[in-house]
Short mmCIF file of C-alpha atoms and ligand atoms in Angstrom, two decimals:
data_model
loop_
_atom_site.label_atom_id
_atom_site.label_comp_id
_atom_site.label_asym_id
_atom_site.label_seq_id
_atom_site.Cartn_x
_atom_site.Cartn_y
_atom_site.Cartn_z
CA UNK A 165 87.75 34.68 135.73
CA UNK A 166 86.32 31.48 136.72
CA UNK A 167 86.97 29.71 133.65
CA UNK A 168 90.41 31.04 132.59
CA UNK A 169 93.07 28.52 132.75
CA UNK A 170 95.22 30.80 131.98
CA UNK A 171 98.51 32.63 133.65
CA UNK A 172 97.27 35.88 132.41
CA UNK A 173 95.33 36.61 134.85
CA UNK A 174 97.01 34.98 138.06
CA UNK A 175 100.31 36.09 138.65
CA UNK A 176 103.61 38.88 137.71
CA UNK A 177 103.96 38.37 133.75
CA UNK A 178 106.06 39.70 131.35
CA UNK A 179 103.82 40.68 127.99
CA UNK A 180 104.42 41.22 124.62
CA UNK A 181 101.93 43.92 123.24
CA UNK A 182 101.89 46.60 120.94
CA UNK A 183 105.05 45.01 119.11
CA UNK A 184 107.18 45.39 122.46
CA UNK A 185 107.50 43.71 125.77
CA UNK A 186 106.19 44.99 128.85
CA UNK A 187 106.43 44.18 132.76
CA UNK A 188 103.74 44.23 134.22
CA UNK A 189 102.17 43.30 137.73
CA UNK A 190 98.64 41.74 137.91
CA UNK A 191 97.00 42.73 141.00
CA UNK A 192 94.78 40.79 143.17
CA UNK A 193 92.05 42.12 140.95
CA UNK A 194 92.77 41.05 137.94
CA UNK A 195 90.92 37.73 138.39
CA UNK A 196 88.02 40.10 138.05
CA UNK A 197 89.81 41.48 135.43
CA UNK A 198 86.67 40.74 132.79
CA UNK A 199 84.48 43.05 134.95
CA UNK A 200 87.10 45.55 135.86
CA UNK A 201 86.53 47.63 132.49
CA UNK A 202 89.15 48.31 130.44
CA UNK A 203 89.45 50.79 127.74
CA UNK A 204 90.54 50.48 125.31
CA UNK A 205 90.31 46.85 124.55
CA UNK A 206 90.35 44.19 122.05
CA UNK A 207 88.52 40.94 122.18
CA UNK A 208 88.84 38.53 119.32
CA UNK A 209 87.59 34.68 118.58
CA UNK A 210 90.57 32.25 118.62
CA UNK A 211 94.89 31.94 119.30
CA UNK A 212 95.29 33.75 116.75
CA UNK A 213 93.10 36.84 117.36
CA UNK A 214 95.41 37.64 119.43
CA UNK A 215 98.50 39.08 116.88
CA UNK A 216 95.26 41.07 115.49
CA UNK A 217 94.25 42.41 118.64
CA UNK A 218 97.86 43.17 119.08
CA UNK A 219 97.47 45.39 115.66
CA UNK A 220 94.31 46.93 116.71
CA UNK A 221 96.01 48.00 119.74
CA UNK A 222 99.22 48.93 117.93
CA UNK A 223 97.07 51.23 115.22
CA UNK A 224 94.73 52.76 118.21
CA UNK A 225 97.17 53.91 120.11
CA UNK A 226 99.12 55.57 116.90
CA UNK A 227 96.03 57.53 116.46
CA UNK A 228 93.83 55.78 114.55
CA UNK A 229 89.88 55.72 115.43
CA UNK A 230 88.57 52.35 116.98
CA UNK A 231 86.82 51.41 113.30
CA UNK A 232 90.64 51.63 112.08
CA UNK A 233 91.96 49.24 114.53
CA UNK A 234 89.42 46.26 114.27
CA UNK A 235 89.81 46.60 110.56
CA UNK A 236 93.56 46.45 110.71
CA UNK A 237 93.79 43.96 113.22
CA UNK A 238 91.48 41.69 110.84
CA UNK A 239 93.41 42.42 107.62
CA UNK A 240 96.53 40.78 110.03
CA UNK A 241 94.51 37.77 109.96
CA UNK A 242 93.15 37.88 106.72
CA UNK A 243 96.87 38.24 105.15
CA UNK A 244 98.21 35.48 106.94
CA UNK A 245 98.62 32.35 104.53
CA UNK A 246 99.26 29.90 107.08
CA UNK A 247 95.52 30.85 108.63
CA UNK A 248 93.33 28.23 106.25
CA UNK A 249 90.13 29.89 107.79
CA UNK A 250 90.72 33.55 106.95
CA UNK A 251 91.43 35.56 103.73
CA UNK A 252 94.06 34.75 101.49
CA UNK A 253 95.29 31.35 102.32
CA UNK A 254 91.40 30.01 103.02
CA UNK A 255 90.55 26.56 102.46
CA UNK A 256 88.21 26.69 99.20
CA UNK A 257 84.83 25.64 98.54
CA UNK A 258 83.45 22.42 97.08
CA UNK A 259 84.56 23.48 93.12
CA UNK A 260 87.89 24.61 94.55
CA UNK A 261 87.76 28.32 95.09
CA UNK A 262 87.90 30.37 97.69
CA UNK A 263 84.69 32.45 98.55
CA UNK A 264 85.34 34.72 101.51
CA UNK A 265 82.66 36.60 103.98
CA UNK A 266 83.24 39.49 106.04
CA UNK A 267 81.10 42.45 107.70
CA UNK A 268 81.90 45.21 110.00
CA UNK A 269 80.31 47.68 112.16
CA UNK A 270 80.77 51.17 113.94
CA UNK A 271 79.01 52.06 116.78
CA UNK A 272 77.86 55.82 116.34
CA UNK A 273 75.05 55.79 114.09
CA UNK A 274 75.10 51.69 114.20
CA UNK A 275 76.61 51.87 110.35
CA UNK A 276 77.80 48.72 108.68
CA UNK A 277 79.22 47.14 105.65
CA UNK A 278 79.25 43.44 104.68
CA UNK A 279 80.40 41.57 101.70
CA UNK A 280 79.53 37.45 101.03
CA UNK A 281 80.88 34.79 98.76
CA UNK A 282 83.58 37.68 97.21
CA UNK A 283 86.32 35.56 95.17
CA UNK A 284 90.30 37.41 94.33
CA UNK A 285 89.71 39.60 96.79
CA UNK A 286 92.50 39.29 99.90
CA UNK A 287 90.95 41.95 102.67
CA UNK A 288 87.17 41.68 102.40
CA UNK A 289 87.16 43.30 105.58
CA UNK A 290 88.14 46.46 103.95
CA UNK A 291 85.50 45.76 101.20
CA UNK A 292 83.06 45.23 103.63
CA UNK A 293 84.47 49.24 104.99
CA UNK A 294 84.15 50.47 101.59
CA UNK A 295 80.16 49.28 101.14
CA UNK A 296 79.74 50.87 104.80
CA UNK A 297 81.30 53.69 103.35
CA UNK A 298 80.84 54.35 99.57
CA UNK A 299 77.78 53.38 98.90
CA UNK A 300 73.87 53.50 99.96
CA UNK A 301 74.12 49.82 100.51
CA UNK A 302 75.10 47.40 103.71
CA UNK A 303 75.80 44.35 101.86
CA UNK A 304 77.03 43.55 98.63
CA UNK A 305 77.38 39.64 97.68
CA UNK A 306 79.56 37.78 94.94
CA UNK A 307 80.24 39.03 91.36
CA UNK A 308 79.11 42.61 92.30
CA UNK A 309 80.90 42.80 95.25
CA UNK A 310 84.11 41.49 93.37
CA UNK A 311 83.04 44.57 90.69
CA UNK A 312 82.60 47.05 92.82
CA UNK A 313 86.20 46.09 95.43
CA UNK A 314 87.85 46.56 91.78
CA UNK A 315 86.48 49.83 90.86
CA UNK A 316 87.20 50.76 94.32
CA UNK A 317 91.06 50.03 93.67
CA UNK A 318 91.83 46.42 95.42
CA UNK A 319 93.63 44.02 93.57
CA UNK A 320 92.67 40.73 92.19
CA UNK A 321 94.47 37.92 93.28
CA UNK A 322 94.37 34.10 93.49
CA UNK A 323 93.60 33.32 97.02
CA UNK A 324 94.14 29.46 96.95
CA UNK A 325 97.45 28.55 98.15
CA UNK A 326 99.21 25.25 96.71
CA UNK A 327 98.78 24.00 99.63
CA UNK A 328 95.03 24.69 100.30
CA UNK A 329 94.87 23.33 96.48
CA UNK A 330 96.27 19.68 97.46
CA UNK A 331 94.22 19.06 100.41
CA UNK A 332 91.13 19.83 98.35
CA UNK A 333 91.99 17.58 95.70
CA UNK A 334 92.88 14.75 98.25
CA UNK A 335 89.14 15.99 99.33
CA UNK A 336 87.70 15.65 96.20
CA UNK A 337 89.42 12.49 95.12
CA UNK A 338 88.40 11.13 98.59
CA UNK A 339 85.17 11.99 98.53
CA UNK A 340 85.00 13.19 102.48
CA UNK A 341 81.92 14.80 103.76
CA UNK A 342 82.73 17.56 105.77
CA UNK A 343 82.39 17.00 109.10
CA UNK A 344 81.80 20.22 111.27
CA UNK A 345 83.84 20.80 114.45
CA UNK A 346 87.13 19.16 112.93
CA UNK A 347 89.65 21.39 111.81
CA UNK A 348 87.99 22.92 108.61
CA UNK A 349 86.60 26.01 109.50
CA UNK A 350 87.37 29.41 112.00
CA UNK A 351 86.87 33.17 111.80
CA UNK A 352 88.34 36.11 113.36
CA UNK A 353 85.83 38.17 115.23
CA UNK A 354 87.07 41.21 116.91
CA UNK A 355 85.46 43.76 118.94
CA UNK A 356 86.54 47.01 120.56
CA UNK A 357 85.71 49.68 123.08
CA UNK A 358 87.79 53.20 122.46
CA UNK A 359 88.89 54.88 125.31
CA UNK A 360 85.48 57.24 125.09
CA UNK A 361 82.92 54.53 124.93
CA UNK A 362 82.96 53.98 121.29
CA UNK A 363 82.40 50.34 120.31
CA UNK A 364 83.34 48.93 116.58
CA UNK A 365 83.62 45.22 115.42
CA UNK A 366 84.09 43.21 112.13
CA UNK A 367 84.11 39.84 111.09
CA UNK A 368 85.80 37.52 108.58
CA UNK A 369 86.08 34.12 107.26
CA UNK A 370 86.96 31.76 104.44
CA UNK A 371 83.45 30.07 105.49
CA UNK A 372 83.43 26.11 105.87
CA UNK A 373 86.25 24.20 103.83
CA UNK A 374 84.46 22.55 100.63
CA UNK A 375 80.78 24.41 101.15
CA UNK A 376 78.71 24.53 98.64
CA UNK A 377 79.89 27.24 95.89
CA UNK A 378 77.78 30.29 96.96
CA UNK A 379 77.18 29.32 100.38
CA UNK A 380 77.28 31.74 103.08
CA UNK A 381 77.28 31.24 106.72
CA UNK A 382 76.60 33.94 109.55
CA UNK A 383 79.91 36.02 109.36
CA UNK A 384 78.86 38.87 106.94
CA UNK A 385 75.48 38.88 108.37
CA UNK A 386 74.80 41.43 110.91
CA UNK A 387 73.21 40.24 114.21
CA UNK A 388 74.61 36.52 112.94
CA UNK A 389 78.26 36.74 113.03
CA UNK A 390 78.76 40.40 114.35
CA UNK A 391 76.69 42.66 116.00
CA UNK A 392 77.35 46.15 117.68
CA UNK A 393 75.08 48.52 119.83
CA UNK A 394 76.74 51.40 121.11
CA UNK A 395 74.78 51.64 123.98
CA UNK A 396 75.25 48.45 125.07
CA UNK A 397 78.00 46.11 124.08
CA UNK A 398 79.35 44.31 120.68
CA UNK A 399 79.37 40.87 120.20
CA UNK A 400 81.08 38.39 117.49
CA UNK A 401 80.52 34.29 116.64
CA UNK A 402 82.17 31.60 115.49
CA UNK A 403 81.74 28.13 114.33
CA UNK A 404 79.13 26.33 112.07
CA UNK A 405 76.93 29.15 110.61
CA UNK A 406 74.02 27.28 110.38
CA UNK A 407 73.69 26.72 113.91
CA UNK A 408 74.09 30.71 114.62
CA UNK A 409 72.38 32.88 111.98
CA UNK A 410 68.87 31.11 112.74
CA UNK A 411 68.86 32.87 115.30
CA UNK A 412 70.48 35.52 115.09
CA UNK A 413 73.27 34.92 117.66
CA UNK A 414 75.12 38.09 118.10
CA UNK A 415 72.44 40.04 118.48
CA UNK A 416 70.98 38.11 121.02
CA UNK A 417 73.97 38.29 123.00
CA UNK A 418 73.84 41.93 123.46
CA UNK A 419 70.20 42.05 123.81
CA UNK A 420 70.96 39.11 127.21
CA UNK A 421 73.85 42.50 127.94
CA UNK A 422 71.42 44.91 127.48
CA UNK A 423 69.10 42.24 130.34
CA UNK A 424 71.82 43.02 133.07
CA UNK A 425 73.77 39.89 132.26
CA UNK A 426 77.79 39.56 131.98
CA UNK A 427 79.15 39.28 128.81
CA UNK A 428 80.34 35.75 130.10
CA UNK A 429 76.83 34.93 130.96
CA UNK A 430 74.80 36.61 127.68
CA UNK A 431 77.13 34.30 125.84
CA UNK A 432 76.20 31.48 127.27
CA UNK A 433 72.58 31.82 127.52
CA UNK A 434 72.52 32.60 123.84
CA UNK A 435 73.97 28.87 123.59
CA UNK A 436 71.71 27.81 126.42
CA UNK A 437 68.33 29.48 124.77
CA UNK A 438 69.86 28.01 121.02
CA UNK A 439 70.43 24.60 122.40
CA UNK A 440 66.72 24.64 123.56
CA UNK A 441 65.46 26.02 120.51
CA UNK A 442 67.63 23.40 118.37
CA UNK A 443 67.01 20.48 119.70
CA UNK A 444 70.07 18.79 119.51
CA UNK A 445 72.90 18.09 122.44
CA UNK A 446 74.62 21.60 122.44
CA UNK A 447 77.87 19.50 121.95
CA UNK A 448 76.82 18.86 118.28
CA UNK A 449 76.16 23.03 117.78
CA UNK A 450 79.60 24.04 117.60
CA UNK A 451 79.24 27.35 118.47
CA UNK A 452 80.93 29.67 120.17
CA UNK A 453 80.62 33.66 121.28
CA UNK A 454 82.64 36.63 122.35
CA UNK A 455 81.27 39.97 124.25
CA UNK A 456 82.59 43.21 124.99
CA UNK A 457 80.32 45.40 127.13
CA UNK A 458 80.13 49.58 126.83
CA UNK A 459 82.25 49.70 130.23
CA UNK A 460 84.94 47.11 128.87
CA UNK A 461 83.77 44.12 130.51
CA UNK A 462 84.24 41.26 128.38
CA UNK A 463 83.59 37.14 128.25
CA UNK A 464 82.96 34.54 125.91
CA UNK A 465 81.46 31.16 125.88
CA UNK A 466 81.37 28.12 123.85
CA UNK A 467 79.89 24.24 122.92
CA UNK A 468 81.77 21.38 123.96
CA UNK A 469 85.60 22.29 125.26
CA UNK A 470 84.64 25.88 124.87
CA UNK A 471 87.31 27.72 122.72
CA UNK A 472 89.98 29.77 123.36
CA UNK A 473 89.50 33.56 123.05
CA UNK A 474 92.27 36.75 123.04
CA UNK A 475 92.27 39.63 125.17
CA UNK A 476 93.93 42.65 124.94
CA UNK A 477 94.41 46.19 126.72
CA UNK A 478 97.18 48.30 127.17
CA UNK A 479 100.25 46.74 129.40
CA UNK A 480 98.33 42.93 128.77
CA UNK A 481 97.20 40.44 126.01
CA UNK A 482 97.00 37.27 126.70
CA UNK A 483 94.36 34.27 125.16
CA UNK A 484 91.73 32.78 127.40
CA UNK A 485 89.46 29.90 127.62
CA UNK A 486 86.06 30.56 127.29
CA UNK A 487 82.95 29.41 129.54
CA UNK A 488 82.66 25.80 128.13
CA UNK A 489 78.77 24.21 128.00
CA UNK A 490 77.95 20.99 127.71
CA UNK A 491 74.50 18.90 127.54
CA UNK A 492 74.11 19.19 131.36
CA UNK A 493 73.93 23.30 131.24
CA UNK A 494 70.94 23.13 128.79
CA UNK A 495 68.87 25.03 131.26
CA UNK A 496 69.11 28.68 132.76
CA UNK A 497 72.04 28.67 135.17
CA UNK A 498 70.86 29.95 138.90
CA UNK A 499 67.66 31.92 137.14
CA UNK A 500 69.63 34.51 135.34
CA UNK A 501 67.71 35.07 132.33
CA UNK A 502 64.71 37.19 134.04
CA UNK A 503 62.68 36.97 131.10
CA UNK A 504 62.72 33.51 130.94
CA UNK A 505 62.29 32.91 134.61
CA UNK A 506 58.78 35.45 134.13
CA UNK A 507 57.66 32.82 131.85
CA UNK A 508 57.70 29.16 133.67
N1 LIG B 108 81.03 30.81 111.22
C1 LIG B 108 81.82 30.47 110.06
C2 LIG B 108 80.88 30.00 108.98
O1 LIG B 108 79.95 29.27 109.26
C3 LIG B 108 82.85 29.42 110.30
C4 LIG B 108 83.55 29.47 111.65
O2 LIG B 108 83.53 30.47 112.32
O3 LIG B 108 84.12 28.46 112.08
O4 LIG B 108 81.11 30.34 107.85
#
């Protein structure tokens, strides 16, 4: 992978997955290894996807469906405190409370749940299940969503850690604007492909530290933060909202898929095509993408640095560095988006 500064994919490693450790040669191919097509696999945004790709793994191969694995690899994520960007633990919003957003989505039959701005709530991925689930609906927001995670047995609890609580009085006494890109906001989006083709992905954040109570950015909207076409591929965003649910960025990375492009590259002509679109230097977007493609190919790309992305398959996890694209990529790369290139 042309971008992967990584030892994962370059030499003999030992790797920890599925709660062990495994030996394992990497053959000459596994440079390719992104186009190779795994299954099953786990791709997730960020270091720390990769402990919940671990779990997805972990509950997968125990038996449980690919829906059960992304969800239990999130709830990982959204149970660890010392994540400030995730669940329980979250950095709060501007009145000092924590207002999480989360969605998921199954392949067969393209069904999905979402829930925004839910408060006391620790796994509003599962919520998000439960909606999919339990009820007519695909997203519930708020106070009703809070309502309806009770009478569906979670338990309330006060999400804001001391910690989290400190840093947004300091905030607050200080006065800071928030200033995207720095270390205030992250999500966990993970994707996977079952061993028979079946794709499933979710998505969930604390949302940017000190927003405006009642904001909600692109992770619990589908096609924003998450988006998942079992004929195609799935695909899963992070970084500032704003600059990713006007237009619908997951969903335009599967339709570039569905084009004939690599994940890699429907990534990072989403960016490319949002950058245009935007205006601004794509450094300023701050946005980033993952892709998993129906045969297990996978890639991800990002603004600026790029970001750093987790990979997992049976006998190998490992995190990667995305595609990174900066002002001079602005336009198509070599011609690849054949629409595009039909209309100069
Ligand atoms: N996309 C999330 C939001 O805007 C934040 C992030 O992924 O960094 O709420």
């Amino acid at each position: 992978m042309k971008h992967c500064t990584r030892r994962g994919f370059l030499s003999k490693g030992v790797m920890t997955v599925a709660g062990g450790v495994m030996s394992q040669t990497i053959t000459q191919s596994e440079p390719h290894a992104h186009l190779a097509g795994k299954r099953p696999v786990f791709v997730s945004t960020w270091n720390f996807g990769q402990t919940a790709n671990e779990a997805s793994l972990r509950k997968f191969e125990a038996g449980g469906s690919i829906l059960d694995a992304v969800e239990e690899g999130i709830r990982l994520t959204e149970s660890d405190q010392s994540n400030a960007s995730v669940g329980d633990g979250g950095k709060p919003n501007a009145a000092g409370k924590v207002q999480l957003d989360a969605c998921i989505m199954h392949g067969p039959g393209a069904k999905a749940g979402s829930v925004g701005g839910i408060e006391d709530i620790a796994h509003p991925i599962s919520v998000a299940r439960a909606v999919m689930e339990k009820t007519p609906h695909v997203m519930l927001v708020g106070e009703g969503a809070k309502k309806f995670a009770l009478e569906q047995g979670f338990t309330a609890k006060n999400l804001l850690t001391s910690k989290q609580r400190k840093e947004w009085r300091n905030w607050r006494r200080e006065k800071r604007k928030m200033e995207a890109g720095k270390d205030n906001h992250d999500t966990i989006a993970l994707v996977g492909l079952a061993k028979d083709g079946t794709l499933a992905g979710g998505c969930s954040t604390s949302g940017l530290a000190y927003k405006m109570p009642g904001r909600v950015g692109d992770s619990p909207i589908l096609g924003s933060g998450l988006y998942v076409d079992n004929e195609i591929g799935a695909a899963g965003a992070t970084g500032v909202g704003e600059n990713i649910m006007r237009f619908c960025g997951s969903f335009m990375v599967v339709e570039y898929m569905r084009q004939g492009l690599t994940p890699e590259e429907a990534c990072a002509e989403t960016i490319r095509r949002i950058a245009r679109l935007d205006g601004r230097p794509i450094e300023d977007l701050h946005i980033n993408f993952i892709a998993l493609d129906k045969k297990g190919r996978f890639g991800a790309a990002g603004t600026g640095q790029g970001f750093p992305y987790a990979v997992t398959y049976p006998g190998y996890s490992d995190v990667l560095q995305s595609k990174a694209l900066s002002r001079k990529h602005i336009g198509s790369e070599g011609g690849n988006d054949p629409i595009e290139d039909q209309l100069k």
